[in-house]
JSON list of C-alpha atoms in Angstrom, two decimals:
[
{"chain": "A", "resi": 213, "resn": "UNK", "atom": "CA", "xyz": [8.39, -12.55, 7.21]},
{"chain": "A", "resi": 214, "resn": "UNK", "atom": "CA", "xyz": [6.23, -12.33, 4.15]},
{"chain": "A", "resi": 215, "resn": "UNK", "atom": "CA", "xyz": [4.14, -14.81, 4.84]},
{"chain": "A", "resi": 216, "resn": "UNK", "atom": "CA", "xyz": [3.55, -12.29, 8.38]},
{"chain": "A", "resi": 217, "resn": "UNK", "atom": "CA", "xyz": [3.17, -9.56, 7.12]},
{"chain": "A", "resi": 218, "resn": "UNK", "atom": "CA", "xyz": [-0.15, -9.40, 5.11]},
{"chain": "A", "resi": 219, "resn": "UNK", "atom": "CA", "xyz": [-2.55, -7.37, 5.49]},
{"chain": "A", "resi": 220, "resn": "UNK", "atom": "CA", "xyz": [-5.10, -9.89, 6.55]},
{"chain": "A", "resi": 221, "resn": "UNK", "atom": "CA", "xyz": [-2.53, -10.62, 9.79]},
{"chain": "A", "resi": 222, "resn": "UNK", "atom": "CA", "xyz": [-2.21, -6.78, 10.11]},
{"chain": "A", "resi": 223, "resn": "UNK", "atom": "CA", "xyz": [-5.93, -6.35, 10.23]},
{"chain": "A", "resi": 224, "resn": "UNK", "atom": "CA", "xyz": [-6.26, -8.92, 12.49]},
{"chain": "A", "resi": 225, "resn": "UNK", "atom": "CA", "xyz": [-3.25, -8.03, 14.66]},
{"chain": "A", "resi": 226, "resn": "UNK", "atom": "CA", "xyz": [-5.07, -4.03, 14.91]},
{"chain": "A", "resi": 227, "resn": "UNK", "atom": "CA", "xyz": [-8.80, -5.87, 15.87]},
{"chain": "A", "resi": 228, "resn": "UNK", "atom": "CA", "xyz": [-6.66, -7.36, 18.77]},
{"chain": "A", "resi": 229, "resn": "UNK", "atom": "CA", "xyz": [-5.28, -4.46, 20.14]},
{"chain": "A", "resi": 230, "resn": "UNK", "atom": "CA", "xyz": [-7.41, -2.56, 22.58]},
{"chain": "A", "resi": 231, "resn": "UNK", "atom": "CA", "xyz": [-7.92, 0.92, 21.47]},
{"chain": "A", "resi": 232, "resn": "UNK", "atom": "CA", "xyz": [-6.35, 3.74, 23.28]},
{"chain": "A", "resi": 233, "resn": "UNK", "atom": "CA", "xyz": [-8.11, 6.48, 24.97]},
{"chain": "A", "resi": 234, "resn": "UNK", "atom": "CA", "xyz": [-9.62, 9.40, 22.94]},
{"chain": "A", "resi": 235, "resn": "UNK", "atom": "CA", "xyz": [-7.50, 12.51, 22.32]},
{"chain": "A", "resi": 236, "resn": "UNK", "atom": "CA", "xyz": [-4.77, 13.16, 20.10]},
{"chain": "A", "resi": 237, "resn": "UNK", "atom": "CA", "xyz": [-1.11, 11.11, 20.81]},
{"chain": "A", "resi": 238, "resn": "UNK", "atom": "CA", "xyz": [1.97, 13.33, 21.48]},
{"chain": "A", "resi": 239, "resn": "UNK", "atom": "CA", "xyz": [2.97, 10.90, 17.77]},
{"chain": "A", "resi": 240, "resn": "UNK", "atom": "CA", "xyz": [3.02, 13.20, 15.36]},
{"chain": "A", "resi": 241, "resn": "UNK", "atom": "CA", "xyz": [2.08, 10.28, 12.22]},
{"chain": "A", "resi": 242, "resn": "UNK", "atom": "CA", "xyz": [1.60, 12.76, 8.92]},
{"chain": "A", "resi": 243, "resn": "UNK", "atom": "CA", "xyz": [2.51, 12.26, 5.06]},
{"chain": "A", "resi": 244, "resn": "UNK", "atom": "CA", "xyz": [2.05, 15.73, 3.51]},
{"chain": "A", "resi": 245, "resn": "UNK", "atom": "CA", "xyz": [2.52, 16.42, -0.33]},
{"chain": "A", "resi": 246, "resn": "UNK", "atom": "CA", "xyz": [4.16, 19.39, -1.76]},
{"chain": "A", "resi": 247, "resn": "UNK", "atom": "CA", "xyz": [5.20, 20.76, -4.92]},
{"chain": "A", "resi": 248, "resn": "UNK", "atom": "CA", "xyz": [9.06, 19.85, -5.44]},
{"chain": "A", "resi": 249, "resn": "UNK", "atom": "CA", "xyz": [10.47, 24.02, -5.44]},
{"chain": "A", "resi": 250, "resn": "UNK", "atom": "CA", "xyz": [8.34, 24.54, -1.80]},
{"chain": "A", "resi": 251, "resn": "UNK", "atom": "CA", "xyz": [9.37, 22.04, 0.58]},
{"chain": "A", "resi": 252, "resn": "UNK", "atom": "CA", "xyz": [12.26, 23.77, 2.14]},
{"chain": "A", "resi": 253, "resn": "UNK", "atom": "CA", "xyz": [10.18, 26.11, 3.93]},
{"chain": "A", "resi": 254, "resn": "UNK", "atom": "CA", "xyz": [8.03, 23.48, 5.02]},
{"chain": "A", "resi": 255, "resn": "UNK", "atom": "CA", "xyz": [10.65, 21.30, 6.25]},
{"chain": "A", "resi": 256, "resn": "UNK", "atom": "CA", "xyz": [12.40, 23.88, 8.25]},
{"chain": "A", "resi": 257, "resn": "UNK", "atom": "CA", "xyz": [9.70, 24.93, 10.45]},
{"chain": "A", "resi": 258, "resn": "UNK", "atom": "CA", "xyz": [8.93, 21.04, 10.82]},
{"chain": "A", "resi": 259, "resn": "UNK", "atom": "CA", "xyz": [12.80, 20.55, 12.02]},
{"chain": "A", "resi": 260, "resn": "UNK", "atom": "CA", "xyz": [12.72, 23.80, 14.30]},
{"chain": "A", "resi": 261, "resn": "UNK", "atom": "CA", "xyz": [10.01, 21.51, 16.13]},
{"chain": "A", "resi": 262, "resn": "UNK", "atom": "CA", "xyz": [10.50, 18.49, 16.26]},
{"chain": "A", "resi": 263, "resn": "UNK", "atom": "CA", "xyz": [14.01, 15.64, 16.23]},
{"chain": "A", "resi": 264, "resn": "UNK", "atom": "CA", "xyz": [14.56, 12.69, 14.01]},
{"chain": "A", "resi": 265, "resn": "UNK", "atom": "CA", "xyz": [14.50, 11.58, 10.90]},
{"chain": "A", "resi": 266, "resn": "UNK", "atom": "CA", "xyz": [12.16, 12.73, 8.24]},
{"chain": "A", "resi": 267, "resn": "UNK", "atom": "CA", "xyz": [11.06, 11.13, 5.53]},
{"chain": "A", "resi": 268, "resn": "UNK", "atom": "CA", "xyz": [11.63, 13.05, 2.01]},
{"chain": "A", "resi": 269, "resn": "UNK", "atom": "CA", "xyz": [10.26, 10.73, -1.06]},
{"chain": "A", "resi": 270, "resn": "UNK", "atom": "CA", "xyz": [10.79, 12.24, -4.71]},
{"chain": "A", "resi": 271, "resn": "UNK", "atom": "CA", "xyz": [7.33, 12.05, -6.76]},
{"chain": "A", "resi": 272, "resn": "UNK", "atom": "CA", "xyz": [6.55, 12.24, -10.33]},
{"chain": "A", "resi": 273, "resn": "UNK", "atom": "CA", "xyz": [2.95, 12.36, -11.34]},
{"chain": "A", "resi": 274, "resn": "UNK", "atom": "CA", "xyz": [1.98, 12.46, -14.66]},
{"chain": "A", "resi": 275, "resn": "UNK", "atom": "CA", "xyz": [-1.58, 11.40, -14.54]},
{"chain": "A", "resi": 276, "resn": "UNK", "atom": "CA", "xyz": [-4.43, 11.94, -12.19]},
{"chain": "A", "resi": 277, "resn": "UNK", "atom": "CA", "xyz": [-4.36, 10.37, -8.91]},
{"chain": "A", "resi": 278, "resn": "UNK", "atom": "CA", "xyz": [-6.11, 9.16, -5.58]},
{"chain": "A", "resi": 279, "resn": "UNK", "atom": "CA", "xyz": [-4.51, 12.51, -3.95]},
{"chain": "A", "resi": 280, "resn": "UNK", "atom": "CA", "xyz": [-5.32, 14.74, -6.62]},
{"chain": "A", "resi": 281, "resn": "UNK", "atom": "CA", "xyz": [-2.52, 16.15, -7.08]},
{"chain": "A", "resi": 282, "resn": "UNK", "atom": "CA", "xyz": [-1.97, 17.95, -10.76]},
{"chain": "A", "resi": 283, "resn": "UNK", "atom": "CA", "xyz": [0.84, 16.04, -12.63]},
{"chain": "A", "resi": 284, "resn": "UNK", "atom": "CA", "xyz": [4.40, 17.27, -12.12]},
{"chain": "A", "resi": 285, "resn": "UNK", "atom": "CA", "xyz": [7.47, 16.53, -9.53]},
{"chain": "A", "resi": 286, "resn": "UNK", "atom": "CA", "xyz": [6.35, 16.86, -5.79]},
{"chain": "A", "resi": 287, "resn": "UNK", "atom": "CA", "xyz": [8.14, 15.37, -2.47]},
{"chain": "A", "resi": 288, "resn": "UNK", "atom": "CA", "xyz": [6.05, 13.37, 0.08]},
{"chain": "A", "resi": 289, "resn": "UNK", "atom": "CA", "xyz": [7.52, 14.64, 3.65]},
{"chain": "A", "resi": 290, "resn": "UNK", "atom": "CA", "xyz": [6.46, 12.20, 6.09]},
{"chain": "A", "resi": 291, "resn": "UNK", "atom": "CA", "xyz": [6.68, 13.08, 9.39]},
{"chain": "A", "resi": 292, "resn": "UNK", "atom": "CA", "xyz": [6.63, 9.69, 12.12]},
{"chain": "A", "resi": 293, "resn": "UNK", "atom": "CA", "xyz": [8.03, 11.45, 15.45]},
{"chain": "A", "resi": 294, "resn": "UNK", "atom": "CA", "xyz": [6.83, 12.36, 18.74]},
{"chain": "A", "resi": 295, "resn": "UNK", "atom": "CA", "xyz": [6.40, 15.72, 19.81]},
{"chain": "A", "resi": 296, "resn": "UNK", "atom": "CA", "xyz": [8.09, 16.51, 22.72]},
{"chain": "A", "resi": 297, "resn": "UNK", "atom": "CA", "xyz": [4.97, 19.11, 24.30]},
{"chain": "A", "resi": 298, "resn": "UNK", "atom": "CA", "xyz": [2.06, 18.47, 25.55]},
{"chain": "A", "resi": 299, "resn": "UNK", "atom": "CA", "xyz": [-1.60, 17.32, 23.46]},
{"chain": "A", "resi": 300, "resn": "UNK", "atom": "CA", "xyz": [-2.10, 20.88, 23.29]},
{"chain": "A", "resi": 301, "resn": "UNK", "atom": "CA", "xyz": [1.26, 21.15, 21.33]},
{"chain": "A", "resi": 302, "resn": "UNK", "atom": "CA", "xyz": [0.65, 18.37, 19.34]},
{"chain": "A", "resi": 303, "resn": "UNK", "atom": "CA", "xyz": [-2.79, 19.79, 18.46]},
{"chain": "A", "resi": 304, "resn": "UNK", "atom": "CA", "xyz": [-1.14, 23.29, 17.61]},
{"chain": "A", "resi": 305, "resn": "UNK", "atom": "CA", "xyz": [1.91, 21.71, 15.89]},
{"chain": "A", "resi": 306, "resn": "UNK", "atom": "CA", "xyz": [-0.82, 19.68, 13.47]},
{"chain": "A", "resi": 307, "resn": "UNK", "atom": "CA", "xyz": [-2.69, 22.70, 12.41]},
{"chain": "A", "resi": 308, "resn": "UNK", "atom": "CA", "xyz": [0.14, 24.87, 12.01]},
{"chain": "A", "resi": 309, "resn": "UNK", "atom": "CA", "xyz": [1.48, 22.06, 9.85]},
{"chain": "A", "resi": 310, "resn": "UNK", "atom": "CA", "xyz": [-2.21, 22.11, 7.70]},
{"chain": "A", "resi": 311, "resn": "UNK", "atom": "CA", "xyz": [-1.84, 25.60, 7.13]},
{"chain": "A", "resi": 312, "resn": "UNK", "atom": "CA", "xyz": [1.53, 25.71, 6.10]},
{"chain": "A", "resi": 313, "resn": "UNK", "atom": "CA", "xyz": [1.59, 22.69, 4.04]},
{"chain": "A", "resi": 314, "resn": "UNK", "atom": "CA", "xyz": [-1.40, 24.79, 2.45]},
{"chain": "A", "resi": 315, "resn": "UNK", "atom": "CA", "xyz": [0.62, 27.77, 1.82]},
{"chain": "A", "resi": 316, "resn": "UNK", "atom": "CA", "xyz": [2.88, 25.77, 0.58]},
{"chain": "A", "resi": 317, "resn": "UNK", "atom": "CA", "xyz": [0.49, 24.48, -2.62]},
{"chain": "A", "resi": 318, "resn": "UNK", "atom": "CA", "xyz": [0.75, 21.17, -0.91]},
{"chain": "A", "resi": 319, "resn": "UNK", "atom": "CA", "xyz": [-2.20, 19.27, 1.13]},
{"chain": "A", "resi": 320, "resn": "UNK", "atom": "CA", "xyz": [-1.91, 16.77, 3.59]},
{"chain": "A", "resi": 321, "resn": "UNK", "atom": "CA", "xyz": [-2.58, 12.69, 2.65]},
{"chain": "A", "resi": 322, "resn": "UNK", "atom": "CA", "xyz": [-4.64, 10.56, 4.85]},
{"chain": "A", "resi": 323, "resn": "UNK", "atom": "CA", "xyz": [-2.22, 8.25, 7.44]},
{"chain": "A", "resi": 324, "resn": "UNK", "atom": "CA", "xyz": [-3.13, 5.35, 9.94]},
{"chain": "A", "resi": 325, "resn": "UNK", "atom": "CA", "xyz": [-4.47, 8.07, 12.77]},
{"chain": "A", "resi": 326, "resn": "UNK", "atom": "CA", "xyz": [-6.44, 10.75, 11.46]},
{"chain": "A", "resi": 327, "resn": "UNK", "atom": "CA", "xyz": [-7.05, 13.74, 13.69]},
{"chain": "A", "resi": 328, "resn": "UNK", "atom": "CA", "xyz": [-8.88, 15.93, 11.29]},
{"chain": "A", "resi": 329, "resn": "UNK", "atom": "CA", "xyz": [-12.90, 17.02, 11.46]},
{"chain": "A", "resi": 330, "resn": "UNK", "atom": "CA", "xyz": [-14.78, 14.99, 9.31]},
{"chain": "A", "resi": 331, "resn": "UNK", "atom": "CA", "xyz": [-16.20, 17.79, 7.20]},
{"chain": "A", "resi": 332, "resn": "UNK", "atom": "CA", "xyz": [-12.56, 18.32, 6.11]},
{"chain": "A", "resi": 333, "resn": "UNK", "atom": "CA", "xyz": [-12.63, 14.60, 5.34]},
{"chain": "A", "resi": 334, "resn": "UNK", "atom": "CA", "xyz": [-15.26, 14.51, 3.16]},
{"chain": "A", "resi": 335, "resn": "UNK", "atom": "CA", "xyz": [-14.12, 17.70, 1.38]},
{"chain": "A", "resi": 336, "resn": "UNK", "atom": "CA", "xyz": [-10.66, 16.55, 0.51]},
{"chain": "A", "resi": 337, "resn": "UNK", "atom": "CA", "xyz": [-11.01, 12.80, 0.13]},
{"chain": "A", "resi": 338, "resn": "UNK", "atom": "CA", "xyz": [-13.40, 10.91, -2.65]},
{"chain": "A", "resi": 339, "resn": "UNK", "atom": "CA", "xyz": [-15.45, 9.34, -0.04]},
{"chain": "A", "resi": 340, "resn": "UNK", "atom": "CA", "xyz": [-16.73, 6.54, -3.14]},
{"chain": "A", "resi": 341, "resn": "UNK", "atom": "CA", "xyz": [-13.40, 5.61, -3.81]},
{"chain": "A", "resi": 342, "resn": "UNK", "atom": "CA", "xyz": [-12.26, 5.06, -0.37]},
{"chain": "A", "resi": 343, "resn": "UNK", "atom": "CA", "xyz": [-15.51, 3.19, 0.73]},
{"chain": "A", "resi": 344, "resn": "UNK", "atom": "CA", "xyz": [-14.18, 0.65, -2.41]},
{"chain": "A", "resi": 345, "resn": "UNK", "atom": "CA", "xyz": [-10.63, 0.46, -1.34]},
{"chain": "A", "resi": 346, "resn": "UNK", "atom": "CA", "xyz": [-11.53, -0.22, 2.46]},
{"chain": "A", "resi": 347, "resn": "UNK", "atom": "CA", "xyz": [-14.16, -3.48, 0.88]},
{"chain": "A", "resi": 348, "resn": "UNK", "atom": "CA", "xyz": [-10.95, -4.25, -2.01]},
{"chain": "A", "resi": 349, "resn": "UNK", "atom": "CA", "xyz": [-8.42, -4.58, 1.31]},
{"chain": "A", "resi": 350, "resn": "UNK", "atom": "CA", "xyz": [-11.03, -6.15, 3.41]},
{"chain": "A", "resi": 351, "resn": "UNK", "atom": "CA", "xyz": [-10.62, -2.97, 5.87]},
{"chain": "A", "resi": 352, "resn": "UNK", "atom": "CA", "xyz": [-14.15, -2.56, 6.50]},
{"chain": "A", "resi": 353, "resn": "UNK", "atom": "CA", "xyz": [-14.33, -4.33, 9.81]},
{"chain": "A", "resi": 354, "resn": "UNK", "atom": "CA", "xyz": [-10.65, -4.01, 10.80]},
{"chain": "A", "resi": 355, "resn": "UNK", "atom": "CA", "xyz": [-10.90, -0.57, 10.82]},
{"chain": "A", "resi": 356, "resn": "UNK", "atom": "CA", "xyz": [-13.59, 2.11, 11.62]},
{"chain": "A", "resi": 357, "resn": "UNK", "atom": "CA", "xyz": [-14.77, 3.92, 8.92]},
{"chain": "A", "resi": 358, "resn": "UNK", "atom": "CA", "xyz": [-12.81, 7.21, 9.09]},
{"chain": "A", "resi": 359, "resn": "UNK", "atom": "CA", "xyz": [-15.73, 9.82, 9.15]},
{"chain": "A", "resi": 360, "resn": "UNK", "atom": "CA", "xyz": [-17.37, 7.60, 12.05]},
{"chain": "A", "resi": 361, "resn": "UNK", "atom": "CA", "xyz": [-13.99, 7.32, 13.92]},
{"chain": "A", "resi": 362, "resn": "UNK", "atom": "CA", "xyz": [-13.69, 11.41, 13.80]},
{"chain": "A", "resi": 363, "resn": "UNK", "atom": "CA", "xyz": [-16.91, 11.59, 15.13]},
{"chain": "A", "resi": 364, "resn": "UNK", "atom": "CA", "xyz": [-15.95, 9.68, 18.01]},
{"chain": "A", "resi": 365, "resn": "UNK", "atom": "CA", "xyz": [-16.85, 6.05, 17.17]},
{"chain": "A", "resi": 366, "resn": "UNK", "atom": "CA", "xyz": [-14.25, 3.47, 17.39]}
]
């Protein structure tokens, strides 16, 4: 299996598939960041919406990092269910999620499908660093660049 599963036979397994139609999927594919003492309110509006398991990692920064998050203890909740509504739910469900991740003092990190405008991209993310980690991981023509794909290349 790990001989399969590099990313070169990922990349090349995702430049095989045929891409899906526009418009957001009823998946609901997040990893949001927030300080250690706030996730409970988070997590219980998530849970009041949605079934499954969620995924609650412990996370101790102590220097900068790619998410820019300040140093100190924070819990990644990742979220990897489908909502059971319709794309307007899903659509709702996200950016009632943003803003209460944002109340929260958290912020949401980038995942495999990215549904958010690309002006919010470009505000949040260091758009030089992530143009060298998609050319370091031989991404750039596996994958759309993410500011073309949320303006509706693919």
């Amino acid at each position: 299996l790990a001989d399969f599963a590099t990313a070169a036979n990922l990349y090349r397994l995702r430049r095989s598939r045929q891409h899906r139609k526009p418009g957001p999927s009823p998946r609901i594919v997040q990893d949001c960041m927030l300080p250690h003492d706030r996730v409970s309110s988070v997590l219980g509006w998530v849970r009041s919406h949605l079934e499954g398991p969620i995924w609650l990692l412990p996370i101790l920064t102590r220097t900068e990092n790619p998410f820019g998050l300040q140093p100190g203890r924070w819990i990644n909740l990742g979220i990897y269910l489908r909502h059971p509504g319709s794309h307007d739910g899903v659509t709702a469900f996200r950016e009632e999620l943003e803003r209460r991740v944002v109340a929260a003092g958290g912020r949401k990190t980038l995942h495999a499908e990215v549904v958010d405008p690309a002006a919010y991209l470009e505000q949040t993310v260091d758009m030089a660093e992530y143009r060298q980690l998609r050319h370091r991981f031989a991404a750039d023509d596996a994958f759309p660049d993410l500011v073309a794909k949320l303006n509706g290349a693919h």
